[in-house]
């Protein structure tokens, strides 16, 4: 089941890295700005879009959920490797980019949560509880 979400994850990752590099160039910074975070948001949006249109078979959905859960530790590990002191010495652009990306991500997550169907979320939680007891 895990392999089914890999192509979607790879596409979102490549697009996120491209957009992060582009954003860095637009800001005058010679680095990727938020590419991994952008990729995660793209993965969430693509999954929701495909679910609503019934384009996401059950096995693929499980694979996307798995990779979505695995992606968060990867983001944390990548962020831990960044040199925060060098970013602060680089000027206020890096700090403003970090603050801006946190605010934008928070707004997008809030928007996604508001768009979710409460009945579907309840059904998902029931299925998860039944799966745990099985």
PDB file of C-alpha atoms in Angstrom:
ATOM      1  CA  UNK A   1       0.000   0.000   0.000  1.00  0.00           C
ATOM      2  CA  UNK A   2       2.907   2.369   0.710  1.00  0.00           C
ATOM      3  CA  UNK A   3       4.173   2.437  -2.872  1.00  0.00           C
ATOM      4  CA  UNK A   4       0.893   3.820  -4.210  1.00  0.00           C
ATOM      5  CA  UNK A   5       1.366   7.263  -2.644  1.00  0.00           C
ATOM      6  CA  UNK A   6       5.014   7.575  -3.623  1.00  0.00           C
ATOM      7  CA  UNK A   7       4.430   9.067  -7.080  1.00  0.00           C
ATOM      8  CA  UNK A   8       2.158  11.770  -5.687  1.00  0.00           C
ATOM      9  CA  UNK A   9       4.649  12.503  -2.904  1.00  0.00           C
ATOM     10  CA  UNK A  10       7.522  12.702  -5.397  1.00  0.00           C
ATOM     11  CA  UNK A  11       5.614  15.072  -7.652  1.00  0.00           C
ATOM     12  CA  UNK A  12       4.679  17.326  -4.723  1.00  0.00           C
ATOM     13  CA  UNK A  13       8.258  17.226  -3.418  1.00  0.00           C
ATOM     14  CA  UNK A  14       9.792  18.204  -6.762  1.00  0.00           C
ATOM     15  CA  UNK A  15       7.264  20.990  -7.271  1.00  0.00           C
ATOM     16  CA  UNK A  16       7.792  22.212  -3.696  1.00  0.00           C
ATOM     17  CA  UNK A  17      11.572  22.308  -4.102  1.00  0.00           C
ATOM     18  CA  UNK A  18      11.199  24.183  -7.405  1.00  0.00           C
ATOM     19  CA  UNK A  19       8.818  26.717  -5.854  1.00  0.00           C
ATOM     20  CA  UNK A  20      11.070  27.080  -2.783  1.00  0.00           C
ATOM     21  CA  UNK A  21      14.063  27.815  -5.014  1.00  0.00           C
ATOM     22  CA  UNK A  22      11.998  30.276  -7.033  1.00  0.00           C
ATOM     23  CA  UNK A  23      10.802  32.000  -3.860  1.00  0.00           C
ATOM     24  CA  UNK A  24      14.387  32.227  -2.628  1.00  0.00           C
ATOM     25  CA  UNK A  25      15.484  33.852  -5.891  1.00  0.00           C
ATOM     26  CA  UNK A  26      12.604  36.325  -5.739  1.00  0.00           C
ATOM     27  CA  UNK A  27      13.615  37.265  -2.188  1.00  0.00           C
ATOM     28  CA  UNK A  28      17.271  37.649  -3.163  1.00  0.00           C
ATOM     29  CA  UNK A  29      18.397  34.695  -1.055  1.00  0.00           C
ATOM     30  CA  UNK A  30      20.572  32.019  -2.646  1.00  0.00           C
ATOM     31  CA  UNK A  31      18.767  29.137  -1.000  1.00  0.00           C
ATOM     32  CA  UNK A  32      15.534  27.204  -0.964  1.00  0.00           C
ATOM     33  CA  UNK A  33      12.894  29.009   1.090  1.00  0.00           C
ATOM     34  CA  UNK A  34      10.255  26.663   2.466  1.00  0.00           C
ATOM     35  CA  UNK A  35      10.365  24.085  -0.315  1.00  0.00           C
ATOM     36  CA  UNK A  36       9.689  21.113   1.939  1.00  0.00           C
ATOM     37  CA  UNK A  37       6.812  22.911   3.671  1.00  0.00           C
ATOM     38  CA  UNK A  38       5.363  23.901   0.313  1.00  0.00           C
ATOM     39  CA  UNK A  39       5.622  20.265  -0.792  1.00  0.00           C
ATOM     40  CA  UNK A  40       3.721  19.116   2.308  1.00  0.00           C
ATOM     41  CA  UNK A  41       0.952  21.635   1.664  1.00  0.00           C
ATOM     42  CA  UNK A  42       0.781  20.518  -1.966  1.00  0.00           C
ATOM     43  CA  UNK A  43       0.467  16.897  -0.842  1.00  0.00           C
ATOM     44  CA  UNK A  44      -2.386  17.772   1.517  1.00  0.00           C
ATOM     45  CA  UNK A  45      -4.184  19.841  -1.121  1.00  0.00           C
ATOM     46  CA  UNK A  46      -3.702  17.194  -3.833  1.00  0.00           C
ATOM     47  CA  UNK A  47      -5.063  14.483  -1.542  1.00  0.00           C
ATOM     48  CA  UNK A  48      -8.131  16.531  -0.638  1.00  0.00           C
ATOM     49  CA  UNK A  49      -8.737  17.460  -4.277  1.00  0.00           C
ATOM     50  CA  UNK A  50      -8.453  13.863  -5.453  1.00  0.00           C
ATOM     51  CA  UNK A  51     -10.673  12.580  -2.623  1.00  0.00           C
ATOM     52  CA  UNK A  52     -13.458  15.005  -3.470  1.00  0.00           C
ATOM     53  CA  UNK A  53     -13.409  13.939  -7.101  1.00  0.00           C
ATOM     54  CA  UNK A  54     -13.195  10.221  -6.214  1.00  0.00           C
ATOM     55  CA  UNK A  55      -9.899   9.908  -8.117  1.00  0.00           C
ATOM     56  CA  UNK A  56      -8.091   8.371  -5.170  1.00  0.00           C
ATOM     57  CA  UNK A  57      -8.448   4.590  -4.816  1.00  0.00           C
ATOM     58  CA  UNK A  58      -8.398   3.247  -1.262  1.00  0.00           C
ATOM     59  CA  UNK A  59      -4.890   1.749  -1.553  1.00  0.00           C
ATOM     60  CA  UNK A  60      -3.468   4.973  -2.953  1.00  0.00           C
ATOM     61  CA  UNK A  61      -5.145   6.967  -0.193  1.00  0.00           C
ATOM     62  CA  UNK A  62      -3.541   4.743   2.436  1.00  0.00           C
ATOM     63  CA  UNK A  63      -0.150   5.214   0.800  1.00  0.00           C
ATOM     64  CA  UNK A  64      -0.574   8.991   0.699  1.00  0.00           C
ATOM     65  CA  UNK A  65      -1.608   8.999   4.377  1.00  0.00           C
ATOM     66  CA  UNK A  66       1.479   6.965   5.255  1.00  0.00           C
ATOM     67  CA  UNK A  67       3.857   9.274   3.401  1.00  0.00           C
ATOM     68  CA  UNK A  68       2.083  12.327   4.787  1.00  0.00           C
ATOM     69  CA  UNK A  69       2.725  11.029   8.304  1.00  0.00           C
ATOM     70  CA  UNK A  70       6.353  10.202   7.468  1.00  0.00           C
ATOM     71  CA  UNK A  71       6.937  13.602   5.892  1.00  0.00           C
ATOM     72  CA  UNK A  72       6.597  15.521   9.170  1.00  0.00           C
ATOM     73  CA  UNK A  73       9.631  13.850  10.841  1.00  0.00           C
ATOM     74  CA  UNK A  74      11.599  14.451   7.646  1.00  0.00           C
ATOM     75  CA  UNK A  75      10.751  18.169   7.801  1.00  0.00           C
ATOM     76  CA  UNK A  76      11.824  18.315  11.456  1.00  0.00           C
ATOM     77  CA  UNK A  77      15.102  16.535  10.684  1.00  0.00           C
ATOM     78  CA  UNK A  78      15.843  18.882   7.788  1.00  0.00           C
ATOM     79  CA  UNK A  79      15.057  21.942   9.896  1.00  0.00           C
ATOM     80  CA  UNK A  80      17.364  20.685  12.650  1.00  0.00           C
ATOM     81  CA  UNK A  81      20.254  20.625  10.181  1.00  0.00           C
ATOM     82  CA  UNK A  82      19.896  24.255   9.190  1.00  0.00           C
ATOM     83  CA  UNK A  83      22.265  26.785  10.696  1.00  0.00           C
ATOM     84  CA  UNK A  84      20.025  29.228  12.571  1.00  0.00           C
ATOM     85  CA  UNK A  85      22.919  31.495  13.604  1.00  0.00           C
ATOM     86  CA  UNK A  86      24.004  31.935   9.969  1.00  0.00           C
ATOM     87  CA  UNK A  87      20.414  32.705   8.996  1.00  0.00           C
ATOM     88  CA  UNK A  88      20.185  35.394  11.669  1.00  0.00           C
ATOM     89  CA  UNK A  89      23.505  36.893  10.543  1.00  0.00           C
ATOM     90  CA  UNK A  90      22.234  36.835   6.964  1.00  0.00           C
ATOM     91  CA  UNK A  91      19.856  39.648   7.766  1.00  0.00           C
ATOM     92  CA  UNK A  92      16.208  40.241   8.458  1.00  0.00           C
ATOM     93  CA  UNK A  93      15.096  38.636   5.183  1.00  0.00           C
ATOM     94  CA  UNK A  94      15.645  35.141   6.574  1.00  0.00           C
ATOM     95  CA  UNK A  95      13.779  35.953   9.789  1.00  0.00           C
ATOM     96  CA  UNK A  96      10.898  37.588   7.899  1.00  0.00           C
ATOM     97  CA  UNK A  97      10.706  34.591   5.548  1.00  0.00           C
ATOM     98  CA  UNK A  98      10.516  32.211   8.505  1.00  0.00           C
ATOM     99  CA  UNK A  99       7.809  34.221  10.247  1.00  0.00           C
ATOM    100  CA  UNK A 100       5.879  34.660   7.002  1.00  0.00           C
ATOM    101  CA  UNK A 101       6.003  30.961   6.156  1.00  0.00           C
ATOM    102  CA  UNK A 102       4.744  30.018   9.631  1.00  0.00           C
ATOM    103  CA  UNK A 103       1.837  32.465   9.311  1.00  0.00           C
ATOM    104  CA  UNK A 104       0.934  31.284   5.804  1.00  0.00           C
ATOM    105  CA  UNK A 105       1.117  27.608   6.813  1.00  0.00           C
ATOM    106  CA  UNK A 106      -1.084  28.286   9.846  1.00  0.00           C
ATOM    107  CA  UNK A 107      -3.644  30.075   7.679  1.00  0.00           C
ATOM    108  CA  UNK A 108      -3.680  27.294   5.075  1.00  0.00           C
ATOM    109  CA  UNK A 109      -4.042  24.580   7.724  1.00  0.00           C
ATOM    110  CA  UNK A 110      -6.906  26.504   9.309  1.00  0.00           C
ATOM    111  CA  UNK A 111      -8.582  26.837   5.920  1.00  0.00           C
ATOM    112  CA  UNK A 112      -8.185  23.119   5.198  1.00  0.00           C
ATOM    113  CA  UNK A 113      -9.658  22.232   8.594  1.00  0.00           C
ATOM    114  CA  UNK A 114     -12.673  24.438   7.948  1.00  0.00           C
ATOM    115  CA  UNK A 115     -13.263  22.856   4.534  1.00  0.00           C
ATOM    116  CA  UNK A 116     -13.266  19.292   5.905  1.00  0.00           C
ATOM    117  CA  UNK A 117     -16.630  17.579   6.033  1.00  0.00           C
ATOM    118  CA  UNK A 118     -17.529  16.846   9.710  1.00  0.00           C
ATOM    119  CA  UNK A 119     -19.483  13.693   8.797  1.00  0.00           C
ATOM    120  CA  UNK A 120     -16.518  12.307   6.858  1.00  0.00           C
ATOM    121  CA  UNK A 121     -14.145  13.098   9.726  1.00  0.00           C
ATOM    122  CA  UNK A 122     -16.427  11.249  12.161  1.00  0.00           C
ATOM    123  CA  UNK A 123     -16.605   8.239   9.838  1.00  0.00           C
ATOM    124  CA  UNK A 124     -12.796   8.233   9.517  1.00  0.00           C
ATOM    125  CA  UNK A 125     -12.350   8.275  13.301  1.00  0.00           C
ATOM    126  CA  UNK A 126     -14.788   5.356  13.680  1.00  0.00           C
ATOM    127  CA  UNK A 127     -12.861   3.361  11.057  1.00  0.00           C
ATOM    128  CA  UNK A 128      -9.580   4.065  12.839  1.00  0.00           C
ATOM    129  CA  UNK A 129     -11.035   2.906  16.175  1.00  0.00           C
ATOM    130  CA  UNK A 130     -12.391  -0.284  14.581  1.00  0.00           C
ATOM    131  CA  UNK A 131      -9.028  -0.944  12.908  1.00  0.00           C
ATOM    132  CA  UNK A 132      -7.176  -0.600  16.223  1.00  0.00           C
ATOM    133  CA  UNK A 133      -9.465  -3.092  17.945  1.00  0.00           C
ATOM    134  CA  UNK A 134      -9.246  -5.631  15.121  1.00  0.00           C
TER     135      UNK A 134
END
